[in-house]
XYZ file of C-alpha atoms in Angstrom:
636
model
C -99.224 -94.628 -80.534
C -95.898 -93.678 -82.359
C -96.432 -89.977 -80.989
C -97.113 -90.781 -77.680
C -94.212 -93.310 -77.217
C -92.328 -89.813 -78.469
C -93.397 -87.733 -76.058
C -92.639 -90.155 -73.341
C -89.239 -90.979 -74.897
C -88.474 -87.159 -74.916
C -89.429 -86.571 -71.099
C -88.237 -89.832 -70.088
C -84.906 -90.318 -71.802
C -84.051 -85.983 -71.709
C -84.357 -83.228 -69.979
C -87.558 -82.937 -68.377
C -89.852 -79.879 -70.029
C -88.610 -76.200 -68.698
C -90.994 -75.735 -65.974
C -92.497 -71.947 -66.071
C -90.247 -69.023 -65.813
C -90.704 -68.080 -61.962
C -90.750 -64.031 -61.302
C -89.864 -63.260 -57.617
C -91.825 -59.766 -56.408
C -92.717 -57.822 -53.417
C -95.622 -55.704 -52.151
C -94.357 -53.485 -49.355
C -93.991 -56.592 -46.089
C -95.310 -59.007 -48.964
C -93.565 -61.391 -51.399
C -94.531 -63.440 -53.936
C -93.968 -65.219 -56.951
C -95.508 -64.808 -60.671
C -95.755 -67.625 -62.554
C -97.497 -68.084 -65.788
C -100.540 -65.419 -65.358
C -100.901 -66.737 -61.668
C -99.647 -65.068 -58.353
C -98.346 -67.925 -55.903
C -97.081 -68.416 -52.640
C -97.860 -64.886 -51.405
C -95.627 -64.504 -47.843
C -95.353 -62.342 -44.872
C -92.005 -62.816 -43.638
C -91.460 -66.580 -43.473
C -95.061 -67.508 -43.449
C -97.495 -68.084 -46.228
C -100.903 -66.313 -46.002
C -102.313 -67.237 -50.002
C -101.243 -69.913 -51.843
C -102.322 -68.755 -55.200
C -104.506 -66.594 -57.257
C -105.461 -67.166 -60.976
C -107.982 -67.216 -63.457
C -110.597 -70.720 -64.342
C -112.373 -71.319 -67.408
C -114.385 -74.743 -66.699
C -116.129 -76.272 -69.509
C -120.135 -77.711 -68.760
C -118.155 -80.944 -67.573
C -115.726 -78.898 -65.581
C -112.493 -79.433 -67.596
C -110.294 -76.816 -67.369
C -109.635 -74.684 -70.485
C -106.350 -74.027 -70.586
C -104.775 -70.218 -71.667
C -102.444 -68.572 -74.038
C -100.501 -65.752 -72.565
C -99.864 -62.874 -74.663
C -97.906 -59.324 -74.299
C -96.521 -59.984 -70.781
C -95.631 -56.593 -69.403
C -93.764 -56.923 -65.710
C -92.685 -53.931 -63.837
C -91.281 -54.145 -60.999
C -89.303 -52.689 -58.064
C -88.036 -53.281 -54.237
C -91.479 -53.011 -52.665
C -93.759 -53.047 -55.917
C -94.993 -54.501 -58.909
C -97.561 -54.305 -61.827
C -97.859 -56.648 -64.791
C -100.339 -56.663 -67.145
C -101.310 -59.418 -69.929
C -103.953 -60.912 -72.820
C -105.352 -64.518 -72.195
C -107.115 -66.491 -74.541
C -108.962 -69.677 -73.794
C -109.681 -71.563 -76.643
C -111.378 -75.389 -77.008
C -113.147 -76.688 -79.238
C -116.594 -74.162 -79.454
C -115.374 -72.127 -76.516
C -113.466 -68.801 -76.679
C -112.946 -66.507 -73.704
C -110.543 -63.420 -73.415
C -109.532 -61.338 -71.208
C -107.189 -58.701 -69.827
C -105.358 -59.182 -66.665
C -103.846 -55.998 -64.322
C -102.198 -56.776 -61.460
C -100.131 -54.618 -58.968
C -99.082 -54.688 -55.523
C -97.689 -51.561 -53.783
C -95.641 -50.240 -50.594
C -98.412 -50.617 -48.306
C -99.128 -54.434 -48.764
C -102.261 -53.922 -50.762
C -101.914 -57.009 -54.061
C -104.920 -56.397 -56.219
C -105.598 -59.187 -59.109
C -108.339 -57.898 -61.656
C -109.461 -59.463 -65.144
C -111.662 -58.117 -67.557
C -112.885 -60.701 -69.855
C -115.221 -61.321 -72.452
C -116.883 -64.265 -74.451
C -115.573 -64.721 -78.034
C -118.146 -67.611 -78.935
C -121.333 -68.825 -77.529
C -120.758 -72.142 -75.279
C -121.836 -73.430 -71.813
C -119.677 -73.528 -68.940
C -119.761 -73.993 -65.339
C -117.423 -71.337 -63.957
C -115.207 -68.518 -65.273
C -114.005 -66.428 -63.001
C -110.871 -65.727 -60.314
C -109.970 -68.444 -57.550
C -107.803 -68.022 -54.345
C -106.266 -70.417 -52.983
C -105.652 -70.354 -48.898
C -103.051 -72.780 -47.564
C -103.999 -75.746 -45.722
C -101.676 -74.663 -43.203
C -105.010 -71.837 -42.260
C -106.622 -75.489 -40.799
C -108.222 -74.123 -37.493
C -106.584 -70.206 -37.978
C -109.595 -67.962 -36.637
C -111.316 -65.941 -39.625
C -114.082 -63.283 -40.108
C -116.333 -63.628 -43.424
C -118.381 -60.805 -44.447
C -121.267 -62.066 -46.751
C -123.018 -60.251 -48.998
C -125.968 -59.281 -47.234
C -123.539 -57.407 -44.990
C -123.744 -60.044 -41.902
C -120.710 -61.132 -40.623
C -119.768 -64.760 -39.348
C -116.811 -65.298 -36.871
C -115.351 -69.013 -36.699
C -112.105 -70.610 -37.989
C -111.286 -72.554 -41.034
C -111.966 -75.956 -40.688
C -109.582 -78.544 -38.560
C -111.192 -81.868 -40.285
C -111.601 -82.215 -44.132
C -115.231 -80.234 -44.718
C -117.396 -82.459 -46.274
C -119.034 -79.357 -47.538
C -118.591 -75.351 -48.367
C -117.150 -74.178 -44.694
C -118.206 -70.564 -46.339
C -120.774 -69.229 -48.586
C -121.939 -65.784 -50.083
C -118.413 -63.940 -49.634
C -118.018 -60.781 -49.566
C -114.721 -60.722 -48.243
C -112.768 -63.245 -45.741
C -109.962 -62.106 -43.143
C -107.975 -64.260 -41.160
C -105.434 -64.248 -38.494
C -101.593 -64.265 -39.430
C -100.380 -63.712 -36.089
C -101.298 -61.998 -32.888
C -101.634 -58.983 -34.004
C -102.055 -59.092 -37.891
C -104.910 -60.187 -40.041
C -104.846 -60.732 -43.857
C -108.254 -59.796 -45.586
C -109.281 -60.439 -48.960
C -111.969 -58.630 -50.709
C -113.870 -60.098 -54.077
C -116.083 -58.326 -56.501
C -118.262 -58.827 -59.378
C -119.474 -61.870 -58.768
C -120.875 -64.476 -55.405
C -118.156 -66.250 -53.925
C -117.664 -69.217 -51.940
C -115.157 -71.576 -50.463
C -114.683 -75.215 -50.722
C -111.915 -77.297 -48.647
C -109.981 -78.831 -51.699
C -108.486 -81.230 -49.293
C -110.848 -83.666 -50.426
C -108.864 -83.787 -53.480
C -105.927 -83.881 -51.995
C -105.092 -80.778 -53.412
C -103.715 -78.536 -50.093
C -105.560 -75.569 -49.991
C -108.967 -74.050 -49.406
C -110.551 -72.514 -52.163
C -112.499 -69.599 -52.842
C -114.424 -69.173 -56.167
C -117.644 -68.002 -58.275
C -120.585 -69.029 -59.335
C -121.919 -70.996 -56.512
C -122.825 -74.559 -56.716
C -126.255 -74.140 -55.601
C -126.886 -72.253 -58.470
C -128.212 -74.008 -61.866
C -125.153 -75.313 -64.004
C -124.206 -75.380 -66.757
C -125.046 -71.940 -67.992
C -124.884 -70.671 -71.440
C -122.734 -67.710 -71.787
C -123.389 -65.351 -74.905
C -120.570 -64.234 -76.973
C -119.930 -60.753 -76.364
C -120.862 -61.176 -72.391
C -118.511 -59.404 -70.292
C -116.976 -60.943 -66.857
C -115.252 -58.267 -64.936
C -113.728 -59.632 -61.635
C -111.334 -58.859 -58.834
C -110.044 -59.404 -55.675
C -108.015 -57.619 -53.245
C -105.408 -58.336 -50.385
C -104.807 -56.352 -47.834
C -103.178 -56.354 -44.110
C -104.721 -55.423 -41.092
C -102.863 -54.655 -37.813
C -99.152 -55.077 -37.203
C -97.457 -54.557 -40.965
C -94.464 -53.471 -40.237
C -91.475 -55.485 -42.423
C -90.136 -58.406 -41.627
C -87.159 -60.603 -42.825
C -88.549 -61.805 -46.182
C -88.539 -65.612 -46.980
C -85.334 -67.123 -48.424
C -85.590 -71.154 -48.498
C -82.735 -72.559 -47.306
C -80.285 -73.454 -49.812
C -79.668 -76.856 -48.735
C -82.661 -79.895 -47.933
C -81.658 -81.265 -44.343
C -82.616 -84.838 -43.912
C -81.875 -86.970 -40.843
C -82.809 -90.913 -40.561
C -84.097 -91.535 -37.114
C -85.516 -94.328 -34.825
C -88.226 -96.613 -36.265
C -91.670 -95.989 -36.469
C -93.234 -98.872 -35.345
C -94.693 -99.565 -38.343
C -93.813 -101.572 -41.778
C -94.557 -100.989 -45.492
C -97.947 -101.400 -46.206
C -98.968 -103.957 -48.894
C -98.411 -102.469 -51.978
C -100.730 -103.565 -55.621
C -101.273 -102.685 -59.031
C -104.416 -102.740 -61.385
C -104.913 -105.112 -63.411
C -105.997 -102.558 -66.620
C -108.533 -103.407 -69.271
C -106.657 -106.290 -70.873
C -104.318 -108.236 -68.233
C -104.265 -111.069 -70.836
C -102.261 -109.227 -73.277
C -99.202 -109.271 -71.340
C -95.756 -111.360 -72.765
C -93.248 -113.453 -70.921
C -90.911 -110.703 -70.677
C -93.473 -108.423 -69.282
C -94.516 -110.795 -66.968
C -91.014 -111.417 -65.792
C -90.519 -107.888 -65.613
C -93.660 -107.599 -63.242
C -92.976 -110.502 -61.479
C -89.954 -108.989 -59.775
C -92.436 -106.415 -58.367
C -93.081 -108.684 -55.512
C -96.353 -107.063 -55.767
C -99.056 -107.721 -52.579
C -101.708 -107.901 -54.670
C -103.577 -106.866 -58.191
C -106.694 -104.954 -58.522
C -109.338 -105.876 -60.626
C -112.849 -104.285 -61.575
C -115.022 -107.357 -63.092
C -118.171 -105.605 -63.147
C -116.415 -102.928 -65.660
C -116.626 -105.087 -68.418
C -118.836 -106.664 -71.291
C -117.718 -110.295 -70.182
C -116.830 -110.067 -66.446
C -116.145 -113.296 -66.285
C -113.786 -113.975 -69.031
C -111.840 -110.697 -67.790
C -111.863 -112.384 -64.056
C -110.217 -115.340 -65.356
C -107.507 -113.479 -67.609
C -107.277 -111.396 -64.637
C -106.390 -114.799 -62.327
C -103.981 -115.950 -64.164
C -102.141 -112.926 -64.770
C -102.481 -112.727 -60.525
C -100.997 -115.781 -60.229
C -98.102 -115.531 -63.163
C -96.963 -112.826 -60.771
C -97.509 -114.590 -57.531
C -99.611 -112.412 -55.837
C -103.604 -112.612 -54.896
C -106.054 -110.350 -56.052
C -107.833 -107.457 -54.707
C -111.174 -107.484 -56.003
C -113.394 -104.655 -56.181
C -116.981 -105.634 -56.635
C -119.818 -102.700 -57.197
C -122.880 -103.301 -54.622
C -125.093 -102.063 -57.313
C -123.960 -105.083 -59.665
C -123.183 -108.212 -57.613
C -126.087 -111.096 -57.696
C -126.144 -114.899 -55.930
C -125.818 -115.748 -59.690
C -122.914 -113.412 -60.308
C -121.140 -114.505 -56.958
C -121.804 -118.055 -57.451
C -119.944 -117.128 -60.941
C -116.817 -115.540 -59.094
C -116.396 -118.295 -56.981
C -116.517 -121.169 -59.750
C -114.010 -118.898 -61.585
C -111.864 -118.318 -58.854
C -111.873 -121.787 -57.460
C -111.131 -122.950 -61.123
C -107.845 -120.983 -61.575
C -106.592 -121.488 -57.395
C -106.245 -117.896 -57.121
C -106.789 -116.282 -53.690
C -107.902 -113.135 -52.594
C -105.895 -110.477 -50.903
C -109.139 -108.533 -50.218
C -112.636 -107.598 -50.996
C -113.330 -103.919 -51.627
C -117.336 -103.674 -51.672
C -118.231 -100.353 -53.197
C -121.419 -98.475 -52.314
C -121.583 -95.590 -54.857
C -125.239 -94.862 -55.785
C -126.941 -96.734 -52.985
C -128.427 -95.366 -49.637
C -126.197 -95.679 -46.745
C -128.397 -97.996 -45.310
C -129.120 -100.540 -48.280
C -125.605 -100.835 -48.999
C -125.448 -101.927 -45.053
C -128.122 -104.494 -45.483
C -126.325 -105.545 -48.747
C -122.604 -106.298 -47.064
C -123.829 -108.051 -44.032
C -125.835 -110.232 -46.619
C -122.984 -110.617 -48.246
C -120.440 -111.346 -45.839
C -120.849 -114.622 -45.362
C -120.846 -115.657 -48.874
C -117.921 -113.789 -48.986
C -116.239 -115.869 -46.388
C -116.656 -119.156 -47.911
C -115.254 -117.740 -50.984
C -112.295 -116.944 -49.394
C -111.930 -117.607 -45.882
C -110.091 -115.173 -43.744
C -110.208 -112.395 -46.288
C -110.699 -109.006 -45.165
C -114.146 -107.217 -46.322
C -113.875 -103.256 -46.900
C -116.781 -100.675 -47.495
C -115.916 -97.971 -49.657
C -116.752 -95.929 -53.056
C -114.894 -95.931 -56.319
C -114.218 -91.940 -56.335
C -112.413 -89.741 -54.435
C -112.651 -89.144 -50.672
C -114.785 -86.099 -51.095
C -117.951 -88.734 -52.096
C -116.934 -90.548 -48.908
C -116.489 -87.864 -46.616
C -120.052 -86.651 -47.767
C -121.377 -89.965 -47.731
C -119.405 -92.642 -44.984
C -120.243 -95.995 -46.309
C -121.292 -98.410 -43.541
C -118.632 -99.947 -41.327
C -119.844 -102.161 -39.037
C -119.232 -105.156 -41.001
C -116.627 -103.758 -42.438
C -112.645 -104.827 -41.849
C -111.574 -101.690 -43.525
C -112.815 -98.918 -45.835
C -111.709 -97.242 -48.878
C -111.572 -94.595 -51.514
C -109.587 -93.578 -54.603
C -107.328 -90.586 -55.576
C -105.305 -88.908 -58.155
C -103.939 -85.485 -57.836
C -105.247 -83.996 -60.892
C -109.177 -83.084 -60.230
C -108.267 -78.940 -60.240
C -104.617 -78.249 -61.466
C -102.278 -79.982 -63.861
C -98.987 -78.336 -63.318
C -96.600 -79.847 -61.880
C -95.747 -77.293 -58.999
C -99.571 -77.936 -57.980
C -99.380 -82.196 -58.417
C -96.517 -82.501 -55.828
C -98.243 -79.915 -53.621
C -101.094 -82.748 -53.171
C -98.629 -85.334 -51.469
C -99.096 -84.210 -48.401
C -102.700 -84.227 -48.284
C -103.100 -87.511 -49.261
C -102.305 -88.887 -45.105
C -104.325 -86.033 -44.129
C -107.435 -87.953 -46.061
C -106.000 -90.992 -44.350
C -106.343 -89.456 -41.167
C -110.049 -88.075 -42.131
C -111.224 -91.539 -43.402
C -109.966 -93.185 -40.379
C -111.917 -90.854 -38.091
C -115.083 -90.934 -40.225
C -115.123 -95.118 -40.006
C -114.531 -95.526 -36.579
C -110.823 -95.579 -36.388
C -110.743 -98.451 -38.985
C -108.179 -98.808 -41.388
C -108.031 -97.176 -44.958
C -107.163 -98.640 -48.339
C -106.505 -96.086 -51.036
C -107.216 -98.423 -54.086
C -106.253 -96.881 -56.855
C -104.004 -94.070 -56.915
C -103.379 -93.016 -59.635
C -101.565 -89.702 -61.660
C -104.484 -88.907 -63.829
C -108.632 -89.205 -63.418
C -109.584 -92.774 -64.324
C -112.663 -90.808 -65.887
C -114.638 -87.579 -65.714
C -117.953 -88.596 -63.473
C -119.609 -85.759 -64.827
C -119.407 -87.085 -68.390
C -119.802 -90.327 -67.145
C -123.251 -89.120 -65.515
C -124.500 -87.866 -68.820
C -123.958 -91.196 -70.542
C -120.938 -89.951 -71.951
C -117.464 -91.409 -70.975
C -114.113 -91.594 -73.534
C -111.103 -92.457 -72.555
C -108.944 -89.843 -70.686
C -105.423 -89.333 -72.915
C -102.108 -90.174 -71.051
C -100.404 -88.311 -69.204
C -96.299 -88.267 -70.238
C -95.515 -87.538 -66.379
C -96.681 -91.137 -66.092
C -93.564 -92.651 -68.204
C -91.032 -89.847 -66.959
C -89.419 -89.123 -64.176
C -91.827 -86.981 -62.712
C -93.784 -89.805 -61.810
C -91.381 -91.227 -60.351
C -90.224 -88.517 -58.084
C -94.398 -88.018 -56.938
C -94.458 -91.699 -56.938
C -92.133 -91.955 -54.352
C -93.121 -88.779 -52.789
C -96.252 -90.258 -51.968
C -95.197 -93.241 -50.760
C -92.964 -91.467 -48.214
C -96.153 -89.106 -47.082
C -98.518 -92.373 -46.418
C -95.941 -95.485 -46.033
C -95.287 -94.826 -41.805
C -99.481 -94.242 -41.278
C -100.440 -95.634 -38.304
C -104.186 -96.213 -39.919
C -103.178 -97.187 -43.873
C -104.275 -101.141 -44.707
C -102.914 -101.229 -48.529
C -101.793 -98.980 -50.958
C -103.089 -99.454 -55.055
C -100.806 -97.791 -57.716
C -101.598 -97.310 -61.596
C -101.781 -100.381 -63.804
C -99.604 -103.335 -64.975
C -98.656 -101.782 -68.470
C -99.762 -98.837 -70.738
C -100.210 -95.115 -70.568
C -101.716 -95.596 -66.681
C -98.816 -98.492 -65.962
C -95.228 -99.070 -65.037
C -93.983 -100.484 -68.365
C -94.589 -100.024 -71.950
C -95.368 -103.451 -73.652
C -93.060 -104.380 -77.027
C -94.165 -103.245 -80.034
C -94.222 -105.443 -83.120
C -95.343 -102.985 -85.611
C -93.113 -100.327 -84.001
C -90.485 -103.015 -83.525
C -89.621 -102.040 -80.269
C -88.783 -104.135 -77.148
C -89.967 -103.947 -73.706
C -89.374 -100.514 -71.978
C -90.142 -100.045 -68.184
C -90.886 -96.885 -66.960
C -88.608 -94.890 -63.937
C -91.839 -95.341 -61.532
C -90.494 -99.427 -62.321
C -87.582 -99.038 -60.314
C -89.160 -96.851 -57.164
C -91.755 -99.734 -56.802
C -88.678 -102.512 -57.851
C -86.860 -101.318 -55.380
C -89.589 -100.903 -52.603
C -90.403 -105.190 -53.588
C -87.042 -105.667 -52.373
C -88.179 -104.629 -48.559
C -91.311 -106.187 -48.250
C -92.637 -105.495 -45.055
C -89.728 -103.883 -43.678
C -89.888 -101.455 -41.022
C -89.978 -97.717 -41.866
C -87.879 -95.590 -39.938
C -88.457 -92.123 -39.214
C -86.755 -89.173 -41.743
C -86.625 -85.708 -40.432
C -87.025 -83.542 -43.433
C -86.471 -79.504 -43.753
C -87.879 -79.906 -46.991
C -90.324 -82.013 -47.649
C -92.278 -79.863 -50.572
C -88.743 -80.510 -52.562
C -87.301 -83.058 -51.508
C -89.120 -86.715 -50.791
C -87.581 -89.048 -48.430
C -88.272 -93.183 -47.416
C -85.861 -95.031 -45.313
C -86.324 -99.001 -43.936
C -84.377 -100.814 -41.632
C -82.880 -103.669 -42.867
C -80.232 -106.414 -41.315
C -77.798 -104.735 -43.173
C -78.571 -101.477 -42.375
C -81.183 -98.242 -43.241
C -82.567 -98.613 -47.240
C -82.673 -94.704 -48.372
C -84.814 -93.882 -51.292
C -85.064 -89.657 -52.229
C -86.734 -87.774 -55.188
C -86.163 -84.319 -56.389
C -89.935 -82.911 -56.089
C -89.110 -80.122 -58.141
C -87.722 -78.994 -62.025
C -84.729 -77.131 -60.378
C -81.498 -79.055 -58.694
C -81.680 -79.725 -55.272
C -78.468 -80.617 -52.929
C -78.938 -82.486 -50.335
C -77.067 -83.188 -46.833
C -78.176 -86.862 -45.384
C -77.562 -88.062 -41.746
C -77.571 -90.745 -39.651
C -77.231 -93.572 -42.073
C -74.997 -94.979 -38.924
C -72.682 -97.350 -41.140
C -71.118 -97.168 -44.910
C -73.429 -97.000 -48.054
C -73.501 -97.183 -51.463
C -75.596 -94.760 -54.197
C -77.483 -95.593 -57.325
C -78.941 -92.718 -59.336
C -81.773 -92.556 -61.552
C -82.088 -89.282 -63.068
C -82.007 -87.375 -66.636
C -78.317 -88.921 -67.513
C -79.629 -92.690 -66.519
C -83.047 -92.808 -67.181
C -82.865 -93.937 -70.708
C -80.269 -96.754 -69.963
C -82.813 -97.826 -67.161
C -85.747 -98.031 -69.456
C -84.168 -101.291 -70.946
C -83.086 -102.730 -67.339
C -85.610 -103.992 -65.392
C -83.059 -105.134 -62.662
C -81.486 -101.760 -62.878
C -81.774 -100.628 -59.121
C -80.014 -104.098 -57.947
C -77.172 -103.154 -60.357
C -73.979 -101.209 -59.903
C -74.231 -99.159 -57.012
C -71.517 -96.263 -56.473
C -68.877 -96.683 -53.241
C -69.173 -93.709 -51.000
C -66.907 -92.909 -48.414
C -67.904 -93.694 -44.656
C -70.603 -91.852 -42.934
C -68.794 -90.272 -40.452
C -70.232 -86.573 -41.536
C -73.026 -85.680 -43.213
C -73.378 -86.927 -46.709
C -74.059 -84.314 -49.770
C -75.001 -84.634 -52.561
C -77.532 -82.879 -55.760
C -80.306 -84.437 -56.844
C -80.884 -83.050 -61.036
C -84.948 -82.119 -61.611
C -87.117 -85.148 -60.351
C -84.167 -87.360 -60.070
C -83.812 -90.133 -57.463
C -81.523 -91.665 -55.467
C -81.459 -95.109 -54.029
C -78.916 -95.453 -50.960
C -77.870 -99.345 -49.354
C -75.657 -100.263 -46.886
């Protein structure tokens, strides 16, 4: 424990950790960037044809091994580039090598090759190079040549694919403009490509190793894996004005959107009863909608139900409970509703989850249900949905038609950990909105939980085996707070979002860190604290529309208010950003939460109604830099 509060204290009280040095290059009309072994954000001109192309070592429960760099060699020029590197992963039994060449030259031609081999004899589901396509390619016209040597022309998919859009690739062209196409050829293995929008993660992705074929696979040590693939441009390539991002992030508060902040919850964790007066102060100033609780989870449901009740009302909100079709009984209902009755707490909502069941039993099941539900608590609303992640509902659509609502769960970190690639997912997460919405009917969607890391890896889960997932320090720094807020400003103005779940109460996966006898240490809250502090202060306000330049660096929320717009903005990224803000119509006043405050706000849990800075009037625009992942709260 004492090394993990360390880690958070470092990330949370300093400077957050020096992101990856970032290598600008060109291929002939091409840019790009190099960033720790991977090529990203490949451009012609101002537009982005590849988001990224790297190397993935995935372990039999695909966790992703990660690699040690060694002898970077970068050459480069105006229109060219090689670099060449050794990468080691290395976990427990596994050990895989291998050499990377890369080069891009004059004509536009980017060529990414590794040449690997097994150190140690392990199983693993995948090894092998991924590209990335932008989810901006949603409905760009493409031509796949598979390996037989057939060709299919269609366009990447418009809606979330519930499945692989594209199998047996050769190599896959699509259509940059008018006149130019940008093909990319693999070898040495059977490619594929799955829309990682289900994930939230915004791109489609191309890979090896099919899924249809039997995993895991044990993989020899001395095997070799040679792969490569190779861009190229078809049609018009002649240069054009290479991409240069805008120095400053443009943000203008418009008219209102017609809708307010959705309800916004928190989980209740494993042990809600563990929680002190001060913590329970501290949380109680949330003005939380609602908190989430799992019953069936746990050796004594029961017990946990009622801990989990009182907690709910010590904070004066209901509870959302989430009850597994698979597990609820008369005798186990009848149970609920004693305990629930005992204690007076009420129900925000009932999320019914219908993992593991046939579409059709789990309908039979909720209309049983329904009215027992009812009498329980009358006028609650019932919801159909699964525990995981969108993907398992957008394969499977639970029943909805006696269903209020539906939902699903996400976290940003199923494929990539960095932090460039977890702010990337924000904007994906309405686009599953969107998806859900369509899939149920045009109901609305709960996303309960969110939250920064996996709550568990299925696959482990499926084999019987399930430990604990370690924290994430992102969680108690201010990069949570920044994609905290971030994703509230992507999904808060939704025309079809019901309710919004974040994290936990306290812990690792919560919003404070509990005192610590032993440690002798007091009650610290965590900068995602304030972001959700401060949105508790505009319950159900109405959101007004921001009109961002930006919005991959630079996360905005505004709220009308009787005294005027509410501003909240996060730095999305781990270099300053400055910022020019209009149409704030009247005076305001600035609070900062950032690398210089964050440690003083760890110890004030009232810290974002404190001492707000005077600014001048708004009668221009207002600038000002936001420091990596800092915030900014603005009030009239």
């Amino acid at each position: 424990m004492g090394d993990d509060r360390a880690a958070r204290n470092i990330m949370r009280h300093g400077r957050p950790e020096n992101p990856p040095e970032t290598v600008p290059l060109a291929a002939g009309p091409l840019t790009c960037d190099y960033v720790a072994g991977d090529l990203r954000n490949i451009r012609l001109g101002e537009q982005e044809i590849i988001r990224r192309v790297y190397v993935a070592v995935r372990d039999r429960y695909w966790n992703t091994i990660p690699a040690t760099l060694e002898d970077v060699r970068i050459t480069a020029n105006s229109d060219s580039f090689a670099i060449r590197y050794r990468a080691t992963h290395r976990q427990g039994n596994i050990c895989f090598r291998w050499e990377a060449t890369i080069t891009g030259d004059a004509s536009g031609e980017i060529v990414f090759a590794m040449d690997g081999e097994a150190c140690s004899t392990f199983l693993r589901n995948r090894i092998g190079i991924c590209v990335l396509h932008p989810y901006t390619c949603a409905g760009a016209p493409c031509r796949v040549t598979h390996t037989d040597g057939t060709i299919t022309r269609s366009r990447f998919p418009q809606h979330i694919s519930p499945q692989q859009p594209f199998v047996s690739i050769r190599e896959i062209a699509h259509e940059v403009s008018d006149r130019t196409w940008a093909r990319v050829t693999f070898s040495g293995d059977v490619f594929e490509m799955e829309d990682q929008r289900n994930w939230t993660d915004a791109s489609f992705k191309t890979y090896s190793t099919p899924l249809a074929w039997p995993a895991p696979v044990r993989i020899s040590e001395g095997t070799p894996i040679q792969q490569s693939v190779r861009l190229t441009l078809e049609g018009d390539v002649r240069q054009r004005p290479r991409h240069t991002p805008a120095t400053d992030v443009r943000l203008a508060i418009g008219s209102l959107l017609g809708r307010t902040l959705p309800p916004v919850g928190l989980g209740a964790g494993a042990e809600p009863h563990a929680l002190d007066d001060a913590s329970l102060a501290a949380l109680r100033a949330l003005r939380l909608s609602h908190l989430r609780v799992v019953p069936d989870g746990h050796t004594e449901p029961i017990a946990y139900l009622s801990a989990a009740a009182r907690t709910a009302i010590a904070l004066g909100c209901p509870l959302e409970m989430a009850v597994s079709l698979r597990h609820v009984t008369e005798p186990r209902l009848a149970q609920y509703a004693s305990t629930l009755s005992a204690t007076g707490c009420a129900i925000a909502r009932w999320l019914l989850l219908c993992d593991d069941l046939a579409r059709d039993d789990a309908a039979k099941r909720i209309q049983h249900l329904r009215p027992r539900l009812d009498d329980i608590a009358p006028g609650a609303p019932i919801g159909s949905g699964t525990d995981h992640y969108f993907t398992e509902f957008n394969r499977t659509p639970p029943p909805v038609q006696d269903a209020d609502f539906v939902s699903y769960t996400l976290n940003p970190q199923v494929h990539a950990f960095d932090d460039l690639s977890l702010m990337e997912t924000l904007p994906m997460q309405a686009e599953t909105v969107t998806n859900a919405s369509r899939l149920a009917g045009g109901l609305p969607v709960a996303i309960s939980p969110i939250s920064l890391r996996p709550r568990t890896n299925p696959h482990r889960a499926a084999e019987g085996e399930a430990p604990a997932l370690s924290a994430d320090p992102r969680q108690a720094a201010l990069f949570g707070a920044a994609w905290t807020l971030g994703s509230l400003a992507m999904l808060a103005g939704h025309p079809s979002l019901a309710s919004l779940t974040y994290y936990e109460l306290a812990g690792p996966a919560g919003v404070l860190q509990l005192p610590d006898r032993d440690m002798g240490t007091g009650l610290e809250v965590y900068p995602v604290y304030h972001v959700l502090r401060w949105l508790g202060t505009l319950r159900g306000a109405p959101v007004l529309y921001v009109n961002n330049t930006a919005p991959e660096r630079v996360a905005a929320l505004a709220c009308d208010t009787a005294a005027g717009p509410r501003v909240a903005l996060a730095n999305l990224t781990g270099q300053p950003q400055r910022v020019r803000l209009s149409g704030l119509r009247r005076a305001v006043s600035l609070l900062r939460l950032d690398e210089e405050s964050a440690a003083a706000a760890a110890g004030q849990c009232d810290f974002v109604s404190g001492a707000y800075g005077p600014l001048a009037p708004v009668d221009a625009d207002l600038v000002l830099t936001l420091p990596p992942y800092g915030l900014a709260f603005f009030r009239s």
